[in-house]
Every structure is written in C-alpha cells, then in structure tokens.
Amino acid sequence: MHNKSIAELAKGLRSGEFSSLELTTAFLDRIKRHTGLNAYITVAEELALEQAKAADARLAKGSAELLTGIPIAQKDIFCTDGVKTSCGSKMLDNFIAPYDATVVEKFNDAGAVMLGKLNMDEFAMGSSNETSYYGAVKNPWDVNTVPGGSSGGSAAAVAARLAVCATGTDTGGSIRQPAALCGITGLKPTYGRVSRYGMIAYASSLDQGGPMTHSAEDAAIMLQTMAGFDDKDSTSVDLPVPDYSVGLSRSLEGLKIGLPKEFFGEGLNADVAATIEAAIEEYRKLGAKVTEVSMPSLRLAIPAYYVIAPAECSANLSRFDGVRFGYRCENPADLTDLYTRSRGEGFGKEVKRRILMGTYALSAGYYDAYYIKAQKIRRLISDDFKRALSEVDVMMGPVTPSTAFGIGEKIGNPIEMYLSDIYTIAINLAGVPAMSVPAGFAKGLPVGLQIIGNYFTEDRLLNIAHQYQQVTNWHQSAPKGFE
Amino acid sequence: MVSLTADDVKKIAHLARLGIEEKDVASYAKDLSGMLDLMTQMSDLDTDSVEPMAHPMDQVQRLRADVVAEQNKREKFQAIAPQVEAGLYLVPKVIE
C-alpha cells in the first residue's frame, strides 16, 4: 500500500480494498519500524486513528474528496491545534498550538489523516536538518548522509514511505534541496500562492509552503488543496486557482527550455552535471527546444539573501520573549534578564547567528549599506528572471551542486553550508515557482532536476514534470530497506 | 576584509536581547565577519538607479473592514504561557 499514488489509494479506499484505518495503521507501523531516521518529531497516533475512522465514515457516506483518508504528515512549522508545534526548536518544545494553520485546516476539511509532525532545521534555518533541537534526520538512501533541509524530515519521510506525502516550506530552497537529496518531487509555489497563516515565520517576504510527494501527479493533488487566497495572510495573492491535474497530460512539443549558463559553471559536480544533461536530453526527445540563457546578477543572490533573510528573521523572532508562550528561563532577575536568557537558552547556534546578522544589518548606520543594497540587488535578480522567462517557457538546471553530503561534514562551516544553496536561493528572491524532480542517481545518491517557471505557472511546471515522469521511473525508486 | 570584534558581537547581541555565552563570542565574531565578507561582493554592482524590492509582487498592504473576526480565546492562549495569574501574564517586577 505504501508505494501507491494518491489516486490509486483513493481508488482502493472507494472499492473497499482497504479502509483508511488499515492504511493509517500500516503507515504508523512503518513509522515505528524506522524511528532511526528521526524523521518525525511528534507521531500523532491517537489523532490519526480518530481521523481515519472519520474518513471511513465519510467514504461510506459518499461525501469523500480525493484526499479523504490519505495519511499525510505536516512539517513541524505548521501550527496544529492541540498538537505540539516545535519548529525544530527548544524555544517551542512546550508549545501546543492553540489554532490550525490555514494549510492544516484545508487538509482537515479535505478529510486527510495527519500522521504527525516532521523534523526540520530549527526555525527552518539550515540546509542539512542538523540544526534541529531534536537531532539530525538521516537520509534513507544513505544513513550517513543528510536529507537536506530545512524540510529534511518531510523529504526523508516521503522517500522512506513513512507518509504518502508531506508539506514543506521553502525560504531559500528548503523544499527543493531536500527533495533533490532524497529523490522525491517537491514544488515551491509562487510567493503568495499558498497561505502563510499559522506557518511559523522565518523570512516573511520569501517563505512559501508547498507539496513534497513521489510524483508530479500527487503534487498537483496536494497543491490543489493548499493553494488559494487567504484573508488571514496579508501577502496572499487573490487570483483564481486553476485545476492542477487537468493539464498534466499536455504535450511538450515546442516547449522552450532555457539553461541558465550560471547554473552549469564552476562548482557543479561532474556526475550531477551529467545526470542533469541526460534529463534535458529526455526533454529534447519529448519535443522541447533547448537554448542557453543568462542571468548576470545571479552571482549576488547568496549575499543578498543572507542580508534579507536574517534581517526579516531578526524581526520575526523578536516575538519569542519568554512571556506569552514558549521557553522561559529559570528565576529571571529582571525583565531584560528574562528576555535575554530565555532567548539565549531557547535558540540554537544557527538561529542566533542569523538573528545577530539581521540585527547588525538593520542597525543604525548599516541599514543602507546592507539592507537597502540587498533589496536593490533583489530587484536586479528579479529582473533577470523576468527577462529570461520572456525568452523561454521554463528554465532548467540542477537543484544542488552535489548529491547528499555527510552528516557533520559542513555543519562546522556555516559559509560553506550557505554556498550549497547557490541554485535555489535566487528563485525565492524573485518569488517565481520552481520544482525539484528526481532525475537519476550519481554514485547511488539521488539527483534533482530543477524546473523554474514564471509567476503562477505551477500548472505548467507540474505538466512538464509529469511528462518526464511518464518516460522515466526515477520518482518510483525506493531506497533499500524501505521498498 | 570586514572584521567584527568581540565587543561588536556583544553590542549586537544586546540590541537583539539575545544571551550568548562568553566562550562563543569569538566564533560568532568569526562567522559574522565571514558573512559580511561575502556581502561586500554586493558593492561591485552600481545600484544607484535601482528601486529596492521588498515584495515579489510589489504588492502593498491590504486593508480589511474594522470588524471583529476572531473569538476571544484568552484561556486557551494563556494555557500555554509560562506564568499567568488571574488572567494576566506575569513578568518580573518592572516598576520599583
């Protein structure tokens, strides 16, 4: 059952081949067998069984939707009413969310079953899932390597078949990079497409939630539920949501693909490059025309990002003050001591580093030199995307410069870790949608192909990914021991 | 080469009301200096005529009608607070 697509599972639930309770129990059993991956922070067994029974009743009544009774899991950044929502931090280790995120509410309304909350880098700050207060997640393809981050628990859980699919969030690559390193499909939608209400904020002008699944077909179903205008999110965009499944089968004849030459330069691992080139060759066979494009400002994406994201993070995380919720230090001497020690003891090292960086960039005398300068660079990067995407339909390239790296390999050198996000970060600055699609293996580890589209063309991206998945089966490969 | 001193780091930490341990100050100074070094690349590019970009859609803040949209959930919210009494959040004495 754990290898079936959402559509196949929905069919099985309707034909009576299995119930949601049986399906949910099977996944809960798998989760218990594979706790060594550390993919889950909280397993919501009781709630999941309750939701499964309710889903079975709804199926029997004939009022079920496609996701009714399907066991999914939420990244622990989404608030879940009555269930611990830690954001991977000691700061929120005692935090039982008092309300549901809009995304969670939408899955609940659809009748999906929530198996639990997935591990992640602390406050989504990290590229390896090693900054989590709950410990590193292991990549099911090689347990000595990282699953990527920050949605590392989501990627590992889907790859290991510990959930049918999962949510993730992406501020600088946090859906696409772990999807690539774990060999699954991940989609970062256009900024404003999916509600951020109840999604704990890291960098509000970059954060975006999205689906992490085996296939583009499953991602289309998940995004259908997640997307849409939300009055509770002030940056939500009020545009109609298209039917993401209906266009999946469109032909790619005449599709114009641009390869940004900046994505194929120095620093790209040769095996990864060869895998990406083979994937692009498949697209040529499907009728696509491939040309080179250039985005000259791209080289400044990492510096601009590491001003803007920490600046926003330092403002967003000021809410954790030890007064209304979250961690509070023992015996504070006065109010300043309460703030300073609660924050000092509650946050981990990477979060502190980014708060310090952001505070510095926003402080008097440095604001123009760093923050305004970075926002101007952001405009130039965004203009590069607009120009390139007026010449071609989509752009393609690698998601990451290498396959999964070793646990412990980069955590001691933050700058080196930041540089590994070279191909994903610019997309968030521009706000366009992008996907990671399993494209094969390099020395036994998964490689992700990145597909970047224009604003609000998620339907087209899904179609392009789906057509590739009709002629390849990389997205169906399961890691050894998890088949 | 930008270089932050231990005192710079302590000053920033104070601005952020963020406790950092004495033994970590040197490593934060090194990491932040490394990040700032990376950022000096931005000055390569002339951006005098470029408008700063704060939002990918260049959208402005949306307004809504000034009506009550949420129910009062004080008890639920206070159930997760570190210290409350008689419906109030408790903090150390602020006014002598």
Coordinates of C-alpha atoms in Angstrom, one line a residue, chain A residues 81 95-96 98-99 190-191 197 205 229-237 297 299-300 302-304 306-307 322-326 328 332-336 338-340 343-344 347 349 352-353 355-357 359-360 363 369-370 372-380 382 414-415 418-419 429-431 455-456, chain B residues 2 4 8-21 23-24 27-28 30-64 69-70 73 76-84 89-94:
Chain A
D81 CA -4.4 22.9 17.1
F95 CA 4.3 24.8 22.6
I96 CA 0.9 23.2 21.9
P98 CA -3.9 26.9 20.0
Y99 CA -5.1 27.1 16.4
T190 CA 4.8 31.4 -6.4
Y191 CA 5.1 33.7 -3.4
Y197 CA -1.2 31.9 8.2
S205 CA 8.9 38.0 2.1
F229 CA -6.3 33.3 -1.3
D230 CA -6.5 33.7 2.4
D231 CA -7.8 36.8 4.1
K232 CA -5.7 35.9 7.2
D233 CA -2.4 36.2 5.2
S234 CA -1.8 39.9 4.3
T235 CA 0.6 38.8 1.4
S236 CA -1.7 36.2 0.0
V237 CA -2.5 36.8 -3.7
S297 CA 23.0 39.2 -11.3
R299 CA 26.1 35.6 -8.5
L300 CA 24.9 38.1 -5.9
I302 CA 23.6 34.5 -1.8
P303 CA 25.0 37.8 -0.4
A304 CA 21.6 39.5 -0.9
Y306 CA 22.0 36.4 3.7
V307 CA 21.1 40.1 4.4
G322 CA 9.5 34.2 27.2
V323 CA 6.3 36.0 28.2
R324 CA 3.3 34.7 26.4
F325 CA 4.4 31.3 25.1
G326 CA 7.5 29.2 24.5
R328 CA 11.2 30.9 29.7
P332 CA 14.9 35.8 35.9
A333 CA 16.4 38.7 37.8
D334 CA 14.5 41.4 35.9
L335 CA 12.7 41.8 32.6
T336 CA 15.9 42.3 30.5
L338 CA 14.1 37.3 31.3
Y339 CA 14.3 38.3 27.6
T340 CA 18.0 37.8 27.2
R343 CA 16.2 33.7 24.1
G344 CA 19.8 32.8 24.7
F347 CA 17.6 29.3 20.5
K349 CA 23.5 28.4 17.4
K352 CA 21.4 33.0 17.0
R353 CA 23.9 33.6 14.2
I355 CA 19.4 37.0 14.5
L356 CA 22.8 38.6 15.1
M357 CA 23.5 39.1 11.4
T359 CA 20.2 42.8 13.8
Y360 CA 23.5 44.1 12.6
S363 CA 21.1 48.7 12.9
A369 CA 24.8 49.7 3.1
Y370 CA 23.4 46.2 3.7
I372 CA 18.7 48.6 1.1
K373 CA 21.6 47.5 -1.0
A374 CA 20.4 43.9 -0.8
Q375 CA 16.8 44.9 -1.7
K376 CA 18.2 46.7 -4.8
I377 CA 20.2 43.5 -5.8
R378 CA 16.9 41.6 -5.3
R379 CA 15.3 43.8 -7.9
L380 CA 18.1 43.1 -10.4
S382 CA 14.1 39.5 -10.2
P414 CA 28.3 27.9 8.0
I415 CA 29.5 29.8 5.0
Y418 CA 25.2 28.7 2.7
L419 CA 27.1 28.3 -0.6
L429 CA 14.2 36.4 -4.1
A430 CA 12.4 36.6 -7.4
G431 CA 9.3 34.9 -6.0
Y455 CA 4.8 33.6 -11.8
F456 CA 1.7 31.5 -11.2
Chain B
V2 CA 35.4 43.1 7.3
L4 CA 33.9 42.3 13.8
D8 CA 30.8 44.4 18.4
V9 CA 29.2 41.0 18.8
K10 CA 28.3 41.7 22.4
K11 CA 26.7 45.0 21.4
I12 CA 24.7 43.4 18.6
A13 CA 23.6 40.6 21.0
H14 CA 22.4 43.2 23.5
L15 CA 20.4 45.0 20.7
A16 CA 18.7 41.7 20.0
R17 CA 18.3 40.9 23.7
L18 CA 20.0 37.6 22.9
G19 CA 22.1 35.9 25.5
I20 CA 25.3 34.4 24.1
E21 CA 27.9 32.6 26.1
K23 CA 33.0 31.1 25.1
D24 CA 31.0 31.5 21.9
S27 CA 33.2 32.1 16.9
Y28 CA 30.3 34.4 16.3
K30 CA 34.5 34.9 13.0
D31 CA 31.2 33.7 11.4
L32 CA 29.7 37.1 11.1
S33 CA 32.9 38.6 9.7
G34 CA 32.8 35.8 7.1
M35 CA 29.2 36.6 6.2
L36 CA 30.0 40.3 5.9
D37 CA 32.9 39.5 3.7
L38 CA 30.5 37.6 1.4
M39 CA 28.3 40.7 1.4
T40 CA 31.0 43.1 0.3
Q41 CA 30.6 41.5 -3.2
M42 CA 27.3 43.4 -3.5
S43 CA 29.2 46.7 -3.7
D44 CA 30.6 45.5 -7.1
L45 CA 27.4 46.5 -8.7
D46 CA 26.2 50.0 -9.3
T47 CA 22.6 50.2 -8.0
D48 CA 22.1 53.9 -7.7
S49 CA 19.1 54.0 -10.0
V50 CA 17.5 50.7 -8.8
E51 CA 14.4 50.8 -6.7
P52 CA 14.6 48.5 -3.6
M53 CA 12.3 45.4 -3.8
A54 CA 10.5 44.5 -0.6
H55 CA 7.9 42.1 -2.0
P56 CA 8.0 39.8 -5.0
M57 CA 4.6 41.0 -6.3
D58 CA 5.3 44.7 -5.4
Q59 CA 2.0 44.4 -3.5
V60 CA 1.0 46.9 -0.9
Q61 CA -0.6 46.0 2.4
R62 CA -4.2 45.0 2.1
L63 CA -6.8 46.6 4.4
R64 CA -9.8 44.9 5.8
A69 CA -13.1 38.4 13.1
E70 CA -11.8 36.2 15.9
K73 CA -9.7 32.6 23.3
K76 CA -6.7 28.7 25.5
F77 CA -3.8 31.2 24.8
Q78 CA -2.9 31.5 28.5
A79 CA -2.8 27.8 29.0
I80 CA 0.5 27.7 27.1
A81 CA 2.0 30.8 28.8
P82 CA 5.0 30.3 31.1
Q83 CA 3.3 32.1 34.0
V84 CA -0.2 33.6 34.4
Y89 CA 0.7 37.3 32.1
L90 CA 3.3 37.5 34.9
V91 CA 6.8 39.0 34.4
P92 CA 9.5 40.1 37.0
K93 CA 8.7 43.5 38.6
V94 CA 9.3 46.3 36.2

